[in-house]
Amino acid sequence: MANPDRLAVLRQRTVQHSFSDETPDEREIRHERAAAIKKGFLYAWNGYKKYAYGADEIDVLAKKPKTTRNGWGATLVDALDTLWIMDLKDEFWEARDFVAKLDFRKDGGQLAKVFETNIRYVGGLLSAYELSQDKVFLQKAAELADLLLPAFNTPFGLPWQMINITTGVGSSESPGKTSTNLAEIGTFQMEFFRLSQLTRNSTYHEMAQKVLTVMLEKNNPADGNPNYVIPGLYPIDYDMITGKFTGRAAYWGGGGDSFYEYLIKTYILSDFMLQRNLELWTESIQAFKQYAVARSTQGSLFTGFVDGA
């Protein structure tokens, strides 16, 4: 059980930058910049609303809607928190009414990409709930997450990349294969942790954390795994049936980036309680600093792939 005194200290931490006092001129400049950004957003939003409202995307040249994320309104859901933060409340509540009518079992004739569905839809809905406290968003987030859970029905509980929402059958993005990548197995921690908190259903959090447990157990450098040899530098390529890394290249970029991002963010979200997340993130940062960061002769800083060979 956590020490109450330690918890009290940890909860006093802040992740928000402490800004210095502004001069009147600085405040005016900031407000002008914010107004310009809001104007640009509204220009894009109104175009989306006119030509493709409720669609996943808009084909800006053809001025037609596009279905790229199962037809559930990816652009709209992803923009909910922005609408709220920019104080575009009329637009927000109109979008809320669209969300309330969503039927996730109508999948647009597409397999759902589990990773993308989680970060864009489940994450977007949870953010909207956090800001507005409208329970429709939480209900819809849980509803969709429940439809994603069968993707974790694999030998070790590692998620398939794709899922047929109607049948609950998972698959790899490459037909007939079982390959995936680090980001696509490890980027559920934050949304699923928060969803478990809000619904008081631990299933989501347990499934996301089990992925880390399996990854570590099946790829212990001490066991002589030929692909994972530098602690903290987790290879991108992964087999979600065997639970083992299938390549040696580690990278902060696409395919691995959000895995590391979610380690530290979920630790913070957990009120600094998920100590394993912090330890893994710290180990990874130290390893990347040692092996993956270099300076050019001009002094510019670069990061790159690391081959664990």
PDB file of C-alpha atoms in Angstrom:
ATOM      1  CA  MET A   1       0.000   0.000   0.000  1.00  0.00           C
ATOM      2  CA  ALA A   2       1.328   3.435  -0.919  1.00  0.00           C
ATOM      3  CA  ASN A   3       2.676   5.683   1.805  1.00  0.00           C
ATOM      4  CA  PRO A   4       0.056   8.445   2.388  1.00  0.00           C
ATOM      5  CA  ASP A   5       2.735  11.053   3.133  1.00  0.00           C
ATOM      6  CA  ARG A   6       4.562  10.258  -0.096  1.00  0.00           C
ATOM      7  CA  LEU A   7       1.322  10.457  -2.048  1.00  0.00           C
ATOM      8  CA  ALA A   8       0.582  13.880  -0.595  1.00  0.00           C
ATOM      9  CA  VAL A   9       3.969  15.131  -1.787  1.00  0.00           C
ATOM     10  CA  LEU A  10       3.616  13.581  -5.238  1.00  0.00           C
ATOM     11  CA  ARG A  11       0.190  15.098  -5.773  1.00  0.00           C
ATOM     12  CA  GLN A  12       1.626  18.547  -5.267  1.00  0.00           C
ATOM     13  CA  ARG A  13       3.714  18.127  -8.415  1.00  0.00           C
ATOM     14  CA  THR A  14       2.650  19.958 -11.512  1.00  0.00           C
ATOM     15  CA  VAL A  15       3.220  19.178 -15.168  1.00  0.00           C
ATOM     16  CA  GLN A  16       2.117  22.633 -16.293  1.00  0.00           C
ATOM     17  CA  HIS A  17       4.818  25.172 -17.041  1.00  0.00           C
ATOM     18  CA  SER A  18       4.884  28.131 -14.682  1.00  0.00           C
ATOM     19  CA  PHE A  19       4.675  31.194 -16.895  1.00  0.00           C
ATOM     20  CA  SER A  20       6.220  34.481 -15.873  1.00  0.00           C
ATOM     21  CA  ASP A  21       4.139  37.648 -15.606  1.00  0.00           C
ATOM     22  CA  GLU A  22       3.278  39.259 -18.938  1.00  0.00           C
ATOM     23  CA  THR A  23       3.638  42.877 -19.888  1.00  0.00           C
ATOM     24  CA  PRO A  24       0.577  44.503 -21.486  1.00  0.00           C
ATOM     25  CA  ASP A  25       2.307  44.365 -24.886  1.00  0.00           C
ATOM     26  CA  GLU A  26       3.119  40.670 -24.512  1.00  0.00           C
ATOM     27  CA  ARG A  27      -0.479  39.921 -23.539  1.00  0.00           C
ATOM     28  CA  GLU A  28      -1.770  41.777 -26.580  1.00  0.00           C
ATOM     29  CA  ILE A  29       0.545  39.832 -28.864  1.00  0.00           C
ATOM     30  CA  ARG A  30      -0.560  36.536 -27.319  1.00  0.00           C
ATOM     31  CA  HIS A  31      -4.227  37.406 -27.776  1.00  0.00           C
ATOM     32  CA  GLU A  32      -3.621  38.390 -31.391  1.00  0.00           C
ATOM     33  CA  ARG A  33      -1.900  35.096 -32.074  1.00  0.00           C
ATOM     34  CA  ALA A  34      -4.680  33.133 -30.394  1.00  0.00           C
ATOM     35  CA  ALA A  35      -7.303  34.971 -32.448  1.00  0.00           C
ATOM     36  CA  ALA A  36      -5.402  34.218 -35.661  1.00  0.00           C
ATOM     37  CA  ILE A  37      -5.189  30.517 -34.790  1.00  0.00           C
ATOM     38  CA  LYS A  38      -8.903  30.401 -33.948  1.00  0.00           C
ATOM     39  CA  LYS A  39      -9.739  32.120 -37.237  1.00  0.00           C
ATOM     40  CA  GLY A  40      -7.720  29.537 -39.135  1.00  0.00           C
ATOM     41  CA  PHE A  41      -9.408  26.699 -37.285  1.00  0.00           C
ATOM     42  CA  LEU A  42     -12.875  28.091 -38.013  1.00  0.00           C
ATOM     43  CA  TYR A  43     -12.041  28.417 -41.701  1.00  0.00           C
ATOM     44  CA  ALA A  44     -11.139  24.724 -41.831  1.00  0.00           C
ATOM     45  CA  TRP A  45     -14.045  23.666 -39.597  1.00  0.00           C
ATOM     46  CA  ASN A  46     -16.646  25.537 -41.625  1.00  0.00           C
ATOM     47  CA  GLY A  47     -15.334  23.961 -44.821  1.00  0.00           C
ATOM     48  CA  TYR A  48     -15.591  20.531 -43.206  1.00  0.00           C
ATOM     49  CA  LYS A  49     -19.078  21.350 -41.928  1.00  0.00           C
ATOM     50  CA  LYS A  50     -20.278  22.529 -45.335  1.00  0.00           C
ATOM     51  CA  TYR A  51     -18.930  19.695 -47.446  1.00  0.00           C
ATOM     52  CA  ALA A  52     -18.294  16.686 -45.188  1.00  0.00           C
ATOM     53  CA  TYR A  53     -19.847  17.139 -41.746  1.00  0.00           C
ATOM     54  CA  GLY A  54     -19.799  13.854 -39.830  1.00  0.00           C
ATOM     55  CA  ALA A  55     -17.400  12.216 -42.262  1.00  0.00           C
ATOM     56  CA  ASP A  56     -13.964  10.976 -41.290  1.00  0.00           C
ATOM     57  CA  GLU A  57     -12.219  13.418 -43.595  1.00  0.00           C
ATOM     58  CA  ILE A  58     -12.824  15.881 -46.379  1.00  0.00           C
ATOM     59  CA  ASP A  59     -11.267  15.622 -49.816  1.00  0.00           C
ATOM     60  CA  VAL A  60     -10.356  19.291 -49.972  1.00  0.00           C
ATOM     61  CA  LEU A  61      -9.849  19.399 -53.746  1.00  0.00           C
ATOM     62  CA  ALA A  62     -13.031  17.539 -54.647  1.00  0.00           C
ATOM     63  CA  LYS A  63     -14.962  19.050 -51.706  1.00  0.00           C
ATOM     64  CA  LYS A  64     -16.350  15.626 -50.884  1.00  0.00           C
ATOM     65  CA  PRO A  65     -16.432  13.462 -47.747  1.00  0.00           C
ATOM     66  CA  LYS A  66     -14.027  10.544 -47.344  1.00  0.00           C
ATOM     67  CA  THR A  67     -14.445   7.418 -45.227  1.00  0.00           C
ATOM     68  CA  THR A  68     -11.041   6.466 -43.874  1.00  0.00           C
ATOM     69  CA  ARG A  69     -11.747   5.548 -40.228  1.00  0.00           C
ATOM     70  CA  ASN A  70     -14.947   3.493 -40.416  1.00  0.00           C
ATOM     71  CA  GLY A  71     -17.240   6.460 -41.029  1.00  0.00           C
ATOM     72  CA  TRP A  72     -17.651   7.493 -37.388  1.00  0.00           C
ATOM     73  CA  GLY A  73     -16.564  11.088 -37.925  1.00  0.00           C
ATOM     74  CA  ALA A  74     -12.853  10.951 -37.083  1.00  0.00           C
ATOM     75  CA  THR A  75     -12.293  14.648 -37.815  1.00  0.00           C
ATOM     76  CA  LEU A  76     -15.272  15.673 -35.699  1.00  0.00           C
ATOM     77  CA  VAL A  77     -14.380  13.473 -32.720  1.00  0.00           C
ATOM     78  CA  ASP A  78     -10.716  14.435 -32.870  1.00  0.00           C
ATOM     79  CA  ALA A  79     -11.683  18.127 -32.822  1.00  0.00           C
ATOM     80  CA  LEU A  80     -14.070  18.036 -29.863  1.00  0.00           C
ATOM     81  CA  ASP A  81     -11.539  19.186 -27.287  1.00  0.00           C
ATOM     82  CA  THR A  82     -10.311  21.951 -29.605  1.00  0.00           C
ATOM     83  CA  LEU A  83     -13.857  23.219 -30.035  1.00  0.00           C
ATOM     84  CA  TRP A  84     -14.256  23.378 -26.273  1.00  0.00           C
ATOM     85  CA  ILE A  85     -10.891  24.989 -25.560  1.00  0.00           C
ATOM     86  CA  MET A  86     -11.472  27.637 -28.246  1.00  0.00           C
ATOM     87  CA  ASP A  87     -14.831  28.416 -26.641  1.00  0.00           C
ATOM     88  CA  LEU A  88     -16.737  27.355 -29.741  1.00  0.00           C
ATOM     89  CA  LYS A  89     -19.525  25.969 -27.611  1.00  0.00           C
ATOM     90  CA  ASP A  90     -22.280  26.106 -30.257  1.00  0.00           C
ATOM     91  CA  GLU A  91     -20.147  24.002 -32.569  1.00  0.00           C
ATOM     92  CA  PHE A  92     -19.228  21.705 -29.679  1.00  0.00           C
ATOM     93  CA  TRP A  93     -22.810  20.960 -28.645  1.00  0.00           C
ATOM     94  CA  GLU A  94     -23.842  20.433 -32.248  1.00  0.00           C
ATOM     95  CA  ALA A  95     -21.025  17.889 -32.566  1.00  0.00           C
ATOM     96  CA  ARG A  96     -22.134  16.318 -29.303  1.00  0.00           C
ATOM     97  CA  ASP A  97     -25.552  15.591 -30.812  1.00  0.00           C
ATOM     98  CA  PHE A  98     -23.825  13.873 -33.743  1.00  0.00           C
ATOM     99  CA  VAL A  99     -21.755  11.742 -31.354  1.00  0.00           C
ATOM    100  CA  ALA A 100     -24.850  10.734 -29.383  1.00  0.00           C
ATOM    101  CA  LYS A 101     -26.297   9.102 -32.513  1.00  0.00           C
ATOM    102  CA  LEU A 102     -23.169   7.189 -33.527  1.00  0.00           C
ATOM    103  CA  ASP A 103     -23.603   3.468 -34.091  1.00  0.00           C
ATOM    104  CA  PHE A 104     -20.155   1.905 -33.892  1.00  0.00           C
ATOM    105  CA  ARG A 105     -21.419  -1.423 -35.170  1.00  0.00           C
ATOM    106  CA  LYS A 106     -21.822   0.183 -38.574  1.00  0.00           C
ATOM    107  CA  ASP A 107     -18.181   0.071 -39.587  1.00  0.00           C
ATOM    108  CA  GLY A 108     -18.301   1.639 -43.033  1.00  0.00           C
ATOM    109  CA  GLY A 109     -17.347  -1.665 -44.620  1.00  0.00           C
ATOM    110  CA  GLN A 110     -13.822  -1.353 -43.235  1.00  0.00           C
ATOM    111  CA  LEU A 111     -11.719  -3.198 -40.704  1.00  0.00           C
ATOM    112  CA  ALA A 112     -10.954  -0.951 -37.768  1.00  0.00           C
ATOM    113  CA  LYS A 113      -7.303  -0.191 -37.039  1.00  0.00           C
ATOM    114  CA  VAL A 114      -7.198  -0.827 -33.306  1.00  0.00           C
ATOM    115  CA  PHE A 115      -4.378   1.593 -32.456  1.00  0.00           C
ATOM    116  CA  GLU A 116      -5.841   4.491 -34.471  1.00  0.00           C
ATOM    117  CA  THR A 117      -9.361   3.852 -33.216  1.00  0.00           C
ATOM    118  CA  ASN A 118      -8.126   4.064 -29.653  1.00  0.00           C
ATOM    119  CA  ILE A 119      -6.051   7.240 -29.917  1.00  0.00           C
ATOM    120  CA  ARG A 120      -8.440   9.173 -32.165  1.00  0.00           C
ATOM    121  CA  TYR A 121     -11.897   8.009 -31.169  1.00  0.00           C
ATOM    122  CA  VAL A 122     -11.616   6.680 -27.609  1.00  0.00           C
ATOM    123  CA  GLY A 123      -9.095   9.387 -26.725  1.00  0.00           C
ATOM    124  CA  GLY A 124     -11.156  12.112 -28.374  1.00  0.00           C
ATOM    125  CA  LEU A 125     -14.311  11.053 -26.586  1.00  0.00           C
ATOM    126  CA  LEU A 126     -12.584  10.865 -23.214  1.00  0.00           C
ATOM    127  CA  SER A 127     -11.111  14.333 -23.695  1.00  0.00           C
ATOM    128  CA  ALA A 128     -14.553  15.710 -24.522  1.00  0.00           C
ATOM    129  CA  TYR A 129     -15.955  14.112 -21.388  1.00  0.00           C
ATOM    130  CA  GLU A 130     -13.149  15.465 -19.198  1.00  0.00           C
ATOM    131  CA  LEU A 131     -13.832  18.997 -20.436  1.00  0.00           C
ATOM    132  CA  SER A 132     -17.625  19.015 -20.561  1.00  0.00           C
ATOM    133  CA  GLN A 133     -18.594  16.282 -18.060  1.00  0.00           C
ATOM    134  CA  ASP A 134     -21.316  15.238 -20.518  1.00  0.00           C
ATOM    135  CA  LYS A 135     -21.832  11.527 -19.922  1.00  0.00           C
ATOM    136  CA  VAL A 136     -22.655  10.851 -23.559  1.00  0.00           C
ATOM    137  CA  PHE A 137     -18.958  11.038 -24.358  1.00  0.00           C
ATOM    138  CA  LEU A 138     -17.965   8.613 -21.606  1.00  0.00           C
ATOM    139  CA  GLN A 139     -20.701   6.188 -22.604  1.00  0.00           C
ATOM    140  CA  LYS A 140     -19.582   6.252 -26.216  1.00  0.00           C
ATOM    141  CA  ALA A 141     -15.904   5.848 -25.252  1.00  0.00           C
ATOM    142  CA  ALA A 142     -16.705   2.749 -23.197  1.00  0.00           C
ATOM    143  CA  GLU A 143     -18.992   1.402 -25.905  1.00  0.00           C
ATOM    144  CA  LEU A 144     -16.267   1.635 -28.520  1.00  0.00           C
ATOM    145  CA  ALA A 145     -13.521   0.334 -26.229  1.00  0.00           C
ATOM    146  CA  ASP A 146     -15.657  -2.736 -25.525  1.00  0.00           C
ATOM    147  CA  LEU A 147     -15.823  -3.398 -29.259  1.00  0.00           C
ATOM    148  CA  LEU A 148     -12.023  -3.213 -29.436  1.00  0.00           C
ATOM    149  CA  LEU A 149     -11.378  -5.630 -26.567  1.00  0.00           C
ATOM    150  CA  PRO A 150     -11.740  -8.813 -28.689  1.00  0.00           C
ATOM    151  CA  ALA A 151      -8.584  -7.669 -30.519  1.00  0.00           C
ATOM    152  CA  PHE A 152      -6.712  -8.681 -27.340  1.00  0.00           C
ATOM    153  CA  ASN A 153      -7.994 -12.284 -27.555  1.00  0.00           C
ATOM    154  CA  THR A 154      -4.604 -13.685 -28.547  1.00  0.00           C
ATOM    155  CA  PRO A 155      -2.351 -16.253 -26.813  1.00  0.00           C
ATOM    156  CA  PHE A 156      -0.642 -13.633 -24.634  1.00  0.00           C
ATOM    157  CA  GLY A 157      -3.212 -10.849 -24.709  1.00  0.00           C
ATOM    158  CA  LEU A 158      -1.355  -8.738 -27.280  1.00  0.00           C
ATOM    159  CA  PRO A 159      -3.672  -6.802 -29.605  1.00  0.00           C
ATOM    160  CA  TRP A 160      -4.161  -7.501 -33.277  1.00  0.00           C
ATOM    161  CA  GLN A 161      -3.579  -4.501 -35.521  1.00  0.00           C
ATOM    162  CA  MET A 162      -7.014  -4.741 -37.133  1.00  0.00           C
ATOM    163  CA  ILE A 163     -10.423  -5.904 -35.998  1.00  0.00           C
ATOM    164  CA  ASN A 164     -13.704  -6.635 -37.692  1.00  0.00           C
ATOM    165  CA  ILE A 165     -16.092  -4.722 -35.440  1.00  0.00           C
ATOM    166  CA  THR A 166     -19.047  -6.849 -36.533  1.00  0.00           C
ATOM    167  CA  THR A 167     -17.487 -10.263 -35.891  1.00  0.00           C
ATOM    168  CA  GLY A 168     -14.840  -9.392 -33.314  1.00  0.00           C
ATOM    169  CA  VAL A 169     -12.185 -11.195 -35.350  1.00  0.00           C
ATOM    170  CA  GLY A 170      -8.713  -9.669 -35.252  1.00  0.00           C
ATOM    171  CA  SER A 171      -6.006  -9.749 -37.898  1.00  0.00           C
ATOM    172  CA  SER A 172      -2.686  -8.255 -38.900  1.00  0.00           C
ATOM    173  CA  GLU A 173      -2.542  -5.309 -41.280  1.00  0.00           C
ATOM    174  CA  SER A 174      -0.654  -7.636 -43.616  1.00  0.00           C
ATOM    175  CA  PRO A 175      -3.007 -10.557 -44.402  1.00  0.00           C
ATOM    176  CA  GLY A 176      -1.795 -13.913 -43.150  1.00  0.00           C
ATOM    177  CA  LYS A 177       0.931 -12.451 -40.928  1.00  0.00           C
ATOM    178  CA  THR A 178       1.247 -11.833 -37.202  1.00  0.00           C
ATOM    179  CA  SER A 179       3.579  -8.857 -37.332  1.00  0.00           C
ATOM    180  CA  THR A 180       2.953  -5.597 -35.532  1.00  0.00           C
ATOM    181  CA  ASN A 181       5.051  -2.827 -34.017  1.00  0.00           C
ATOM    182  CA  LEU A 182       5.941  -1.415 -30.627  1.00  0.00           C
ATOM    183  CA  ALA A 183       3.598   1.578 -30.834  1.00  0.00           C
ATOM    184  CA  GLU A 184       0.606  -0.515 -31.864  1.00  0.00           C
ATOM    185  CA  ILE A 185       0.855  -2.831 -28.873  1.00  0.00           C
ATOM    186  CA  GLY A 186       1.858  -0.236 -26.304  1.00  0.00           C
ATOM    187  CA  THR A 187      -0.333   2.776 -27.012  1.00  0.00           C
ATOM    188  CA  PHE A 188      -3.418   1.822 -25.022  1.00  0.00           C
ATOM    189  CA  GLN A 189      -2.154   2.551 -21.534  1.00  0.00           C
ATOM    190  CA  MET A 190      -3.361   6.110 -21.127  1.00  0.00           C
ATOM    191  CA  GLU A 191      -6.895   5.898 -22.553  1.00  0.00           C
ATOM    192  CA  PHE A 192      -7.537   2.516 -20.977  1.00  0.00           C
ATOM    193  CA  PHE A 193      -6.218   3.627 -17.586  1.00  0.00           C
ATOM    194  CA  ARG A 194      -8.482   6.660 -17.544  1.00  0.00           C
ATOM    195  CA  LEU A 195     -11.437   4.663 -18.829  1.00  0.00           C
ATOM    196  CA  SER A 196     -10.993   2.192 -15.964  1.00  0.00           C
ATOM    197  CA  GLN A 197     -10.922   5.067 -13.487  1.00  0.00           C
ATOM    198  CA  LEU A 198     -14.045   6.689 -14.852  1.00  0.00           C
ATOM    199  CA  THR A 199     -16.093   3.505 -15.317  1.00  0.00           C
ATOM    200  CA  ARG A 200     -14.713   1.694 -12.247  1.00  0.00           C
ATOM    201  CA  ASN A 201     -14.039  -1.247 -14.543  1.00  0.00           C
ATOM    202  CA  SER A 202     -10.430  -2.407 -14.194  1.00  0.00           C
ATOM    203  CA  THR A 203     -10.534  -4.568 -17.320  1.00  0.00           C
ATOM    204  CA  TYR A 204      -9.271  -1.863 -19.665  1.00  0.00           C
ATOM    205  CA  HIS A 205      -6.288  -0.937 -17.511  1.00  0.00           C
ATOM    206  CA  GLU A 206      -5.369  -4.557 -16.824  1.00  0.00           C
ATOM    207  CA  MET A 207      -5.353  -5.442 -20.517  1.00  0.00           C
ATOM    208  CA  ALA A 208      -3.164  -2.475 -21.426  1.00  0.00           C
ATOM    209  CA  GLN A 209      -0.693  -3.176 -18.628  1.00  0.00           C
ATOM    210  CA  LYS A 210      -0.550  -6.891 -19.456  1.00  0.00           C
ATOM    211  CA  VAL A 211       0.997  -5.921 -22.783  1.00  0.00           C
ATOM    212  CA  LEU A 212       3.989  -4.457 -20.920  1.00  0.00           C
ATOM    213  CA  THR A 213       4.257  -7.506 -18.684  1.00  0.00           C
ATOM    214  CA  VAL A 214       4.314  -9.915 -21.626  1.00  0.00           C
ATOM    215  CA  MET A 215       6.753  -7.786 -23.598  1.00  0.00           C
ATOM    216  CA  LEU A 216       9.212  -7.775 -20.701  1.00  0.00           C
ATOM    217  CA  GLU A 217       8.798 -11.450 -19.819  1.00  0.00           C
ATOM    218  CA  LYS A 218       9.204 -12.687 -23.387  1.00  0.00           C
ATOM    219  CA  ASN A 219      12.172 -10.447 -24.211  1.00  0.00           C
ATOM    220  CA  ASN A 220      14.502 -10.491 -21.222  1.00  0.00           C
ATOM    221  CA  PRO A 221      18.028  -9.579 -22.400  1.00  0.00           C
ATOM    222  CA  ALA A 222      19.396 -11.971 -19.777  1.00  0.00           C
ATOM    223  CA  ASP A 223      17.753 -14.858 -21.624  1.00  0.00           C
ATOM    224  CA  GLY A 224      19.895 -14.274 -24.694  1.00  0.00           C
ATOM    225  CA  ASN A 225      17.249 -12.770 -26.962  1.00  0.00           C
ATOM    226  CA  PRO A 226      19.221 -11.962 -30.149  1.00  0.00           C
ATOM    227  CA  ASN A 227      17.017  -8.974 -31.023  1.00  0.00           C
ATOM    228  CA  TYR A 228      16.691  -7.180 -27.688  1.00  0.00           C
ATOM    229  CA  VAL A 229      20.154  -6.648 -26.272  1.00  0.00           C
ATOM    230  CA  ILE A 230      20.248  -3.054 -24.953  1.00  0.00           C
ATOM    231  CA  PRO A 231      17.872  -2.545 -21.998  1.00  0.00           C
ATOM    232  CA  GLY A 232      15.439   0.286 -22.716  1.00  0.00           C
ATOM    233  CA  LEU A 233      15.936   0.250 -26.488  1.00  0.00           C
ATOM    234  CA  TYR A 234      12.880  -1.742 -27.513  1.00  0.00           C
ATOM    235  CA  PRO A 235      12.930  -2.870 -31.160  1.00  0.00           C
ATOM    236  CA  ILE A 236      10.085  -1.650 -33.335  1.00  0.00           C
ATOM    237  CA  ASP A 237       9.203  -4.943 -35.041  1.00  0.00           C
ATOM    238  CA  TYR A 238       7.175  -7.347 -32.966  1.00  0.00           C
ATOM    239  CA  ASP A 239       5.242 -10.594 -33.302  1.00  0.00           C
ATOM    240  CA  MET A 240       1.985 -10.441 -31.392  1.00  0.00           C
ATOM    241  CA  ILE A 241       1.523 -14.227 -31.296  1.00  0.00           C
ATOM    242  CA  THR A 242       4.930 -15.207 -29.907  1.00  0.00           C
ATOM    243  CA  GLY A 243       5.369 -11.998 -27.943  1.00  0.00           C
ATOM    244  CA  LYS A 244       8.924 -11.583 -29.195  1.00  0.00           C
ATOM    245  CA  PHE A 245      10.736  -8.823 -31.027  1.00  0.00           C
ATOM    246  CA  THR A 246      11.466  -9.827 -34.611  1.00  0.00           C
ATOM    247  CA  GLY A 247      13.976  -7.111 -35.494  1.00  0.00           C
ATOM    248  CA  ARG A 248      16.764  -5.170 -33.815  1.00  0.00           C
ATOM    249  CA  ALA A 249      16.139  -1.559 -34.871  1.00  0.00           C
ATOM    250  CA  ALA A 250      14.909   0.769 -32.120  1.00  0.00           C
ATOM    251  CA  TYR A 251      13.630   4.233 -32.901  1.00  0.00           C
ATOM    252  CA  TRP A 252      11.829   7.210 -31.395  1.00  0.00           C
ATOM    253  CA  GLY A 253       9.947   7.841 -34.642  1.00  0.00           C
ATOM    254  CA  GLY A 254       6.919   6.211 -36.255  1.00  0.00           C
ATOM    255  CA  GLY A 255       6.322   2.673 -35.052  1.00  0.00           C
ATOM    256  CA  GLY A 256       7.791   3.314 -31.625  1.00  0.00           C
ATOM    257  CA  ASP A 257       7.199   6.940 -30.628  1.00  0.00           C
ATOM    258  CA  SER A 258       3.903   6.773 -28.772  1.00  0.00           C
ATOM    259  CA  PHE A 259       4.978   3.711 -26.770  1.00  0.00           C
ATOM    260  CA  TYR A 260       7.569   5.834 -24.956  1.00  0.00           C
ATOM    261  CA  GLU A 261       5.244   8.844 -24.838  1.00  0.00           C
ATOM    262  CA  TYR A 262       2.524   6.831 -23.108  1.00  0.00           C
ATOM    263  CA  LEU A 263       4.879   5.383 -20.490  1.00  0.00           C
ATOM    264  CA  ILE A 264       5.504   8.746 -18.870  1.00  0.00           C
ATOM    265  CA  LYS A 265       2.064  10.231 -19.546  1.00  0.00           C
ATOM    266  CA  THR A 266       0.286   7.295 -17.938  1.00  0.00           C
ATOM    267  CA  TYR A 267       2.619   7.509 -14.952  1.00  0.00           C
ATOM    268  CA  ILE A 268       1.615  11.166 -14.499  1.00  0.00           C
ATOM    269  CA  LEU A 269      -2.070  10.375 -15.090  1.00  0.00           C
ATOM    270  CA  SER A 270      -1.899   7.674 -12.422  1.00  0.00           C
ATOM    271  CA  ASP A 271      -1.023  10.299  -9.803  1.00  0.00           C
ATOM    272  CA  PHE A 272       2.596   9.093 -10.022  1.00  0.00           C
ATOM    273  CA  MET A 273       1.595   5.605  -8.849  1.00  0.00           C
ATOM    274  CA  LEU A 274       2.571   3.386 -11.820  1.00  0.00           C
ATOM    275  CA  GLN A 275       6.202   3.070 -10.834  1.00  0.00           C
ATOM    276  CA  ARG A 276       7.011   0.494 -13.519  1.00  0.00           C
ATOM    277  CA  ASN A 277       6.057   2.999 -16.202  1.00  0.00           C
ATOM    278  CA  LEU A 278       8.485   5.536 -14.768  1.00  0.00           C
ATOM    279  CA  GLU A 279      11.283   2.979 -14.506  1.00  0.00           C
ATOM    280  CA  LEU A 280      10.837   1.808 -18.094  1.00  0.00           C
ATOM    281  CA  TRP A 281      10.694   5.360 -19.419  1.00  0.00           C
ATOM    282  CA  THR A 282      13.768   6.414 -17.435  1.00  0.00           C
ATOM    283  CA  GLU A 283      15.751   3.409 -18.636  1.00  0.00           C
ATOM    284  CA  SER A 284      14.736   4.127 -22.239  1.00  0.00           C
ATOM    285  CA  ILE A 285      15.652   7.824 -22.058  1.00  0.00           C
ATOM    286  CA  GLN A 286      19.068   6.991 -20.643  1.00  0.00           C
ATOM    287  CA  ALA A 287      19.685   4.348 -23.322  1.00  0.00           C
ATOM    288  CA  PHE A 288      18.609   6.635 -26.160  1.00  0.00           C
ATOM    289  CA  LYS A 289      20.846   9.402 -24.846  1.00  0.00           C
ATOM    290  CA  GLN A 290      23.788   7.016 -24.824  1.00  0.00           C
ATOM    291  CA  TYR A 291      23.242   5.241 -28.125  1.00  0.00           C
ATOM    292  CA  ALA A 292      20.849   7.211 -30.323  1.00  0.00           C
ATOM    293  CA  VAL A 293      21.781  10.866 -29.974  1.00  0.00           C
ATOM    294  CA  ALA A 294      24.620  12.511 -31.881  1.00  0.00           C
ATOM    295  CA  ARG A 295      25.795  16.000 -32.777  1.00  0.00           C
ATOM    296  CA  SER A 296      26.908  17.159 -36.188  1.00  0.00           C
ATOM    297  CA  THR A 297      30.165  19.037 -36.712  1.00  0.00           C
ATOM    298  CA  GLN A 298      28.020  22.213 -36.646  1.00  0.00           C
ATOM    299  CA  GLY A 299      26.626  21.263 -33.247  1.00  0.00           C
ATOM    300  CA  SER A 300      23.112  20.259 -34.374  1.00  0.00           C
ATOM    301  CA  LEU A 301      21.477  17.453 -32.388  1.00  0.00           C
ATOM    302  CA  PHE A 302      20.147  14.366 -34.186  1.00  0.00           C
ATOM    303  CA  THR A 303      18.423  11.163 -33.150  1.00  0.00           C
ATOM    304  CA  GLY A 304      18.332   8.034 -35.255  1.00  0.00           C
ATOM    305  CA  PHE A 305      17.798   4.299 -35.504  1.00  0.00           C
ATOM    306  CA  VAL A 306      19.740   2.063 -33.177  1.00  0.00           C
ATOM    307  CA  ASP A 307      20.648  -1.434 -34.390  1.00  0.00           C
ATOM    308  CA  GLY A 308      21.070  -3.627 -31.365  1.00  0.00           C
ATOM    309  CA  ALA A 309      23.444  -5.931 -33.198  1.00  0.00           C
TER     310      ALA A 309
END
